[in-house]
Each structure stands twice: as C-alpha cells, then as structure tokens.
Amino acid sequence: MSSHATLDEKLVSAIRTALGDGLRSVVRFDRDDWAACYLRSDVDRSVGGRDALQAWFVENERLGFESAAAYGEYADSHDVEPAFGEYELTVRVFEDGLVGRVIVGDHGVIFTTDRMALRNVEDAGLAARNVLA
C-alpha cells in the first residue's frame, strides 16, 4: 500500500469520525497536485462532474498556503496582544454546507459537509491537522 493511500485512509477516518454521514468529500492537496480521498455518492452528480468541482475547490484553497504562512508570522510575533496562537483551520459557511481547510507545511486537506454545528467541523479540522502533522 502506498504512503498516500495510508494517509488518505487516515484523513478520511479522522474527519468522518467527527462529521459522520454529513461528510461530503475529502481532498488532499499540495502546491502541485491533489487527490480525492473520499466522495459521497451524491457529490459525483454535481454540475460539471466531481473532477471539475474538486479541482475548483483545490485551486481556490491553495491560496491558503500564503495566508497560513502569514498567520504563522503573526502568531510568532511577540508584540501582538492578545495572542491568537497558531493557525489551525479555515471554515467557509454556506447556506447548505461548509468547507473546511487545513494546511500543515506544504500539505493540505479540504473537506466539505452538509450544514452542521461548527464545533463538529472544528473537531474534524483538528483531527485532520493531527494526521497531516
């Protein structure tokens, strides 16, 4: 089994444990590539097909590499009070669902969900962060 397959399985397991059946998709990405780790069956029926949808999300969320680095510099600044600490997770809230993004170093994961409590999404993001670290 390849290391990516093992990582993908760990990511899906960690995120799904926090989100249950509300999980729509999990996509692992870096600056150059991406792979769908999990897609719920109704995601396959999305307009434009799943590859187009996932590619769109990845291209949009790759912008997070720069913002994660900027937040890291901010978190390391000693003259900022009160401190926020380290960047953990970005959540985008939509009318009928949520998108979570976690970036650790040069690797990231995006997960999409049905509408649910933000606490569940935060738990999923922290679990994904632990796997990526």
CSV table of C-alpha atoms in Angstrom, one decimal:
chain,number,residue,atom,x,y,z
A,1,MET,CA,0.0,0.0,0.0
A,2,SER,CA,1.4,3.4,-0.9
A,3,SER,CA,2.0,6.1,1.7
A,4,HIS,CA,-0.6,8.3,0.0
A,5,ALA,CA,-3.2,5.6,0.3
A,6,THR,CA,-2.4,5.2,4.0
A,7,LEU,CA,-2.5,9.0,4.5
A,8,ASP,CA,-5.8,9.2,2.6
A,9,GLU,CA,-7.4,6.5,4.7
A,10,LYS,CA,-6.2,8.1,8.0
A,11,LEU,CA,-7.6,11.5,6.9
A,12,VAL,CA,-10.9,10.1,5.9
A,13,SER,CA,-11.2,8.1,9.1
A,14,ALA,CA,-10.3,11.1,11.3
A,15,ILE,CA,-12.6,13.5,9.6
A,16,ARG,CA,-15.5,11.1,9.2
A,17,THR,CA,-15.3,10.2,12.9
A,18,ALA,CA,-16.0,13.9,13.7
A,19,LEU,CA,-18.6,14.5,11.0
A,20,GLY,CA,-20.4,11.2,10.4
A,21,ASP,CA,-22.7,10.9,7.4
A,22,GLY,CA,-22.7,14.7,6.9
A,23,LEU,CA,-19.3,14.4,5.3
A,24,ARG,CA,-19.5,15.1,1.6
A,25,SER,CA,-15.8,14.9,0.4
A,26,VAL,CA,-12.2,14.9,1.5
A,27,VAL,CA,-9.5,16.1,-0.9
A,28,ARG,CA,-5.8,16.0,-0.1
A,29,PHE,CA,-3.6,18.6,-1.9
A,30,ASP,CA,-0.2,20.3,-2.1
A,31,ARG,CA,1.1,23.1,-4.3
A,32,ASP,CA,1.2,20.9,-7.4
A,33,ASP,CA,-1.2,18.0,-7.1
A,34,TRP,CA,-4.4,16.8,-5.5
A,35,ALA,CA,-6.3,13.6,-4.9
A,36,ALA,CA,-9.9,12.9,-3.9
A,37,CYS,CA,-9.7,10.7,-0.8
A,38,TYR,CA,-13.4,10.4,-0.3
A,39,LEU,CA,-16.5,11.4,-2.2
A,40,ARG,CA,-20.1,10.7,-1.1
A,41,SER,CA,-22.2,9.3,-3.9
A,42,ASP,CA,-24.3,12.4,-4.4
A,43,VAL,CA,-21.1,14.5,-4.8
A,44,ASP,CA,-20.5,12.6,-8.1
A,45,ARG,CA,-23.7,14.0,-9.5
A,46,SER,CA,-22.5,17.6,-9.1
A,47,VAL,CA,-22.7,20.0,-12.1
A,48,GLY,CA,-19.5,19.7,-14.1
A,49,GLY,CA,-18.6,16.4,-12.6
A,50,ARG,CA,-16.6,15.6,-9.5
A,51,ASP,CA,-13.2,16.3,-11.0
A,52,ALA,CA,-14.1,19.8,-12.1
A,53,LEU,CA,-15.7,20.5,-8.7
A,54,GLN,CA,-12.8,19.2,-6.7
A,55,ALA,CA,-10.2,21.0,-9.0
A,56,TRP,CA,-12.1,24.3,-8.5
A,57,PHE,CA,-12.0,23.8,-4.7
A,58,VAL,CA,-8.3,22.9,-4.7
A,59,GLU,CA,-7.3,25.9,-6.8
A,60,ASN,CA,-9.3,28.2,-4.6
A,61,GLU,CA,-8.0,26.7,-1.3
A,62,ARG,CA,-4.3,26.6,-2.5
A,63,LEU,CA,-4.3,30.3,-1.8
A,64,GLY,CA,-4.3,29.3,1.8
A,65,PHE,CA,-0.6,28.4,1.6
A,66,GLU,CA,0.3,32.1,1.6
A,67,SER,CA,-2.2,33.1,4.2
A,68,ALA,CA,-1.2,30.2,6.5
A,69,ALA,CA,2.4,31.4,6.3
A,70,ALA,CA,1.3,35.0,7.0
A,71,TYR,CA,-0.7,33.9,10.0
A,72,GLY,CA,2.3,31.9,11.2
A,73,GLU,CA,4.4,35.0,11.1
A,74,TYR,CA,1.7,36.9,13.0
A,75,ALA,CA,1.4,34.1,15.6
A,76,ASP,CA,5.2,34.2,16.1
A,77,SER,CA,5.2,38.0,16.7
A,78,HIS,CA,5.9,38.8,20.3
A,79,ASP,CA,4.4,42.3,20.2
A,80,VAL,CA,0.8,41.1,19.4
A,81,GLU,CA,-1.6,41.0,22.3
A,82,PRO,CA,-3.7,39.2,22.9
A,83,ALA,CA,-2.1,36.4,21.0
A,84,PHE,CA,-4.1,34.1,18.7
A,85,GLY,CA,-1.7,31.2,18.7
A,86,GLU,CA,-1.0,29.0,15.7
A,87,TYR,CA,-3.3,28.8,12.6
A,88,GLU,CA,-5.4,25.6,12.7
A,89,LEU,CA,-8.3,25.7,10.3
A,90,THR,CA,-10.3,27.8,7.9
A,91,VAL,CA,-14.1,27.2,7.7
A,92,ARG,CA,-16.3,28.7,5.0
A,93,VAL,CA,-20.0,28.6,5.8
A,94,PHE,CA,-22.6,28.4,3.1
A,95,GLU,CA,-26.4,28.2,3.2
A,96,ASP,CA,-26.5,24.4,2.8
A,97,GLY,CA,-23.0,23.2,3.8
A,98,LEU,CA,-19.5,24.0,4.9
A,99,VAL,CA,-16.0,23.8,3.6
A,100,GLY,CA,-13.1,23.2,5.9
A,101,ARG,CA,-9.4,23.6,5.0
A,102,VAL,CA,-6.4,22.6,7.0
A,103,ILE,CA,-2.8,23.3,5.9
A,104,VAL,CA,0.3,21.9,7.6
A,105,GLY,CA,3.5,22.9,6.0
A,106,ASP,CA,3.3,22.0,2.3
A,107,HIS,CA,0.2,19.7,2.6
A,108,GLY,CA,-3.4,20.5,2.9
A,109,VAL,CA,-6.8,18.9,3.1
A,110,ILE,CA,-10.2,20.2,2.2
A,111,PHE,CA,-13.4,18.6,3.5
A,112,THR,CA,-17.0,19.5,2.6
A,113,THR,CA,-20.0,18.8,4.7
A,114,ASP,CA,-23.7,19.2,5.0
A,115,ARG,CA,-24.9,22.0,7.2
A,116,MET,CA,-23.9,21.2,10.8
A,117,ALA,CA,-22.6,22.6,14.0
A,118,LEU,CA,-19.3,24.5,13.7
A,119,ARG,CA,-17.9,22.6,16.7
A,120,ASN,CA,-18.1,19.3,14.7
A,121,VAL,CA,-16.2,21.0,11.8
A,122,GLU,CA,-13.6,22.3,14.2
A,123,ASP,CA,-13.1,18.8,15.7
A,124,ALA,CA,-12.7,17.4,12.1
A,125,GLY,CA,-10.2,20.1,11.3
A,126,LEU,CA,-8.1,19.4,14.4
A,127,ALA,CA,-8.2,15.7,13.7
A,128,ALA,CA,-7.1,16.3,10.1
A,129,ARG,CA,-4.3,18.6,11.3
A,130,ASN,CA,-3.0,15.8,13.6
A,131,VAL,CA,-2.9,13.4,10.7
A,132,LEU,CA,-1.1,15.8,8.4
A,133,ALA,CA,1.4,16.7,11.1
